[in-house]
Amino acid sequence: GAAVCGDDGCRQLILALGQAGDFERAEAVVTNSAECGRILNVQAYTALVEVCCRAGKWDRAEAVMGEMEGVGVQPNAVTNSLLMNWLGKAGQWKRAEALFERMLETGVQPDAVAYTTLMDAYGRGSEWEAAERVLEDMQQAGMEPNVVTYTTLVDILGKHGQWHRAEKALEQMQARGLRPDLVTYNVVIDALGRAGKIQEVKATMERMRTHRLRPDKFTYNSLVLAIGRQHFSKLPDEMDAAVALMKKDGVTPDMFIYSGLFYVAGKIGRVEKVAELEEMMDRGVCGPWDRETHLAAMDAYARCGRWDLAEQMWDRMQEVGHELTKGAHLARWHTICRCRLWELVKPAIAELYADGHALGPRQYTSLALGLAKDNKWQQVHEVLSSMRRREVAVDSFVLTGLIEEAAKAEQFEHMEDFMAQMKEANQETGVSVNPGGELSPITTVASSPPTTPGGESSRDLAGEDSTMSAKVEACGADGFSEGQASETQQKIFKF
């Protein structure tokens, strides 16, 4: 019979060919070995699985594992974890789940890495509840979770708004005698920052210090994110305190932190603070400006009502050679609408099309809400009509914003019209106005804290993806406190 080749040379050759992008020759190593009567060992086959994954050939990677079993080489936990990891990164969590089940069926005992990899795949697929169950399954199987496992779970829960569960997971981790490291604390603080829980963020930072762990730039990025979600009245003091604390900890702000600080300074209308941050950036404190930081500064100046300085930042960004992406055009569009410079709308559209981009839903939404804030109701209706003609959805988000603006301006006739359109739109989407007078989209928009450009996902001022809160902020509908939200709803439903 054929002998199993234990030489590590084949594995290294396969990996080298894969890194060079020569997928066919990497596969040929396996084929030629079989023709010579030599069967590659599990490490060499695992290398081929990795090469397939890097090439995005998921079906072929799974087929390789089948071929392994066919020649008597059993894929081990490392092989399975490798493929699960790549499937998870590609959003293929169901296939990762099936692979894990197959591993159990074939008698391969998953190790902590395999369980954690499956958990991560669920998290990337927004299946946070399934990720939580992996921890339970792991413990029932007698496998002890490690620091990486708990850190992964905390990160998943935090990114999906489950900060209470994230804190609980941290407590469970410590109860098992596992000591959180800097990464663990940072993902907990990130979860709290996303939820705007600034006091909890500060308390967790103090806990870090008691364990002799010094907050780093990632920690402060989350702190700035939490600050940006506070009420206007708290922002100046919180911002100054954060900057002072960074200096005390010896942390040099990076681009993400500066983007968040620009947002906060703009939100409170402190043009002198925006200018101060710009000066610090010009001194090269954290390296050269990138595109997103230019856009964050532009947005901040626009929030302060300084269109001239905002436009200077836009011109400067182009002068240094940053690409004008669709997201960059979108950010400038928001500044135009925020500053109510309606005469610049048509030129902005022309520039957008000249750069190969089309007018999208977010531009229409920003324009409609900006016009509503300026009490230009006829133009608002014209924008909505244009959206429908171009088959751009007039969804509950934009209508909710218009209802709020009409209520604040006591334009009850327009408000009634928008509510009728909302009812018609909700019949298509399944969202309804409850008899008790609660309209869930208004609750969502009014209570959602603004997304700042200070974090991994929130630094999306120039990005294409957005959550509801990001849309609210991008369109200039700054978040309300709970009291303000209920007051707005009372006005609407009293009418």
Tab-separated table of C-alpha atoms in Angstrom, residues 53 139 217 350:
chain	number	residue	atom	x	y	z
A	53	CYS	CA	-9.542	29.012	1.619
A	139	GLN	CA	-18.593	23.380	29.303
A	217	LYS	CA	-5.568	53.968	22.385
A	350	ALA	CA	-23.058	67.110	-10.804
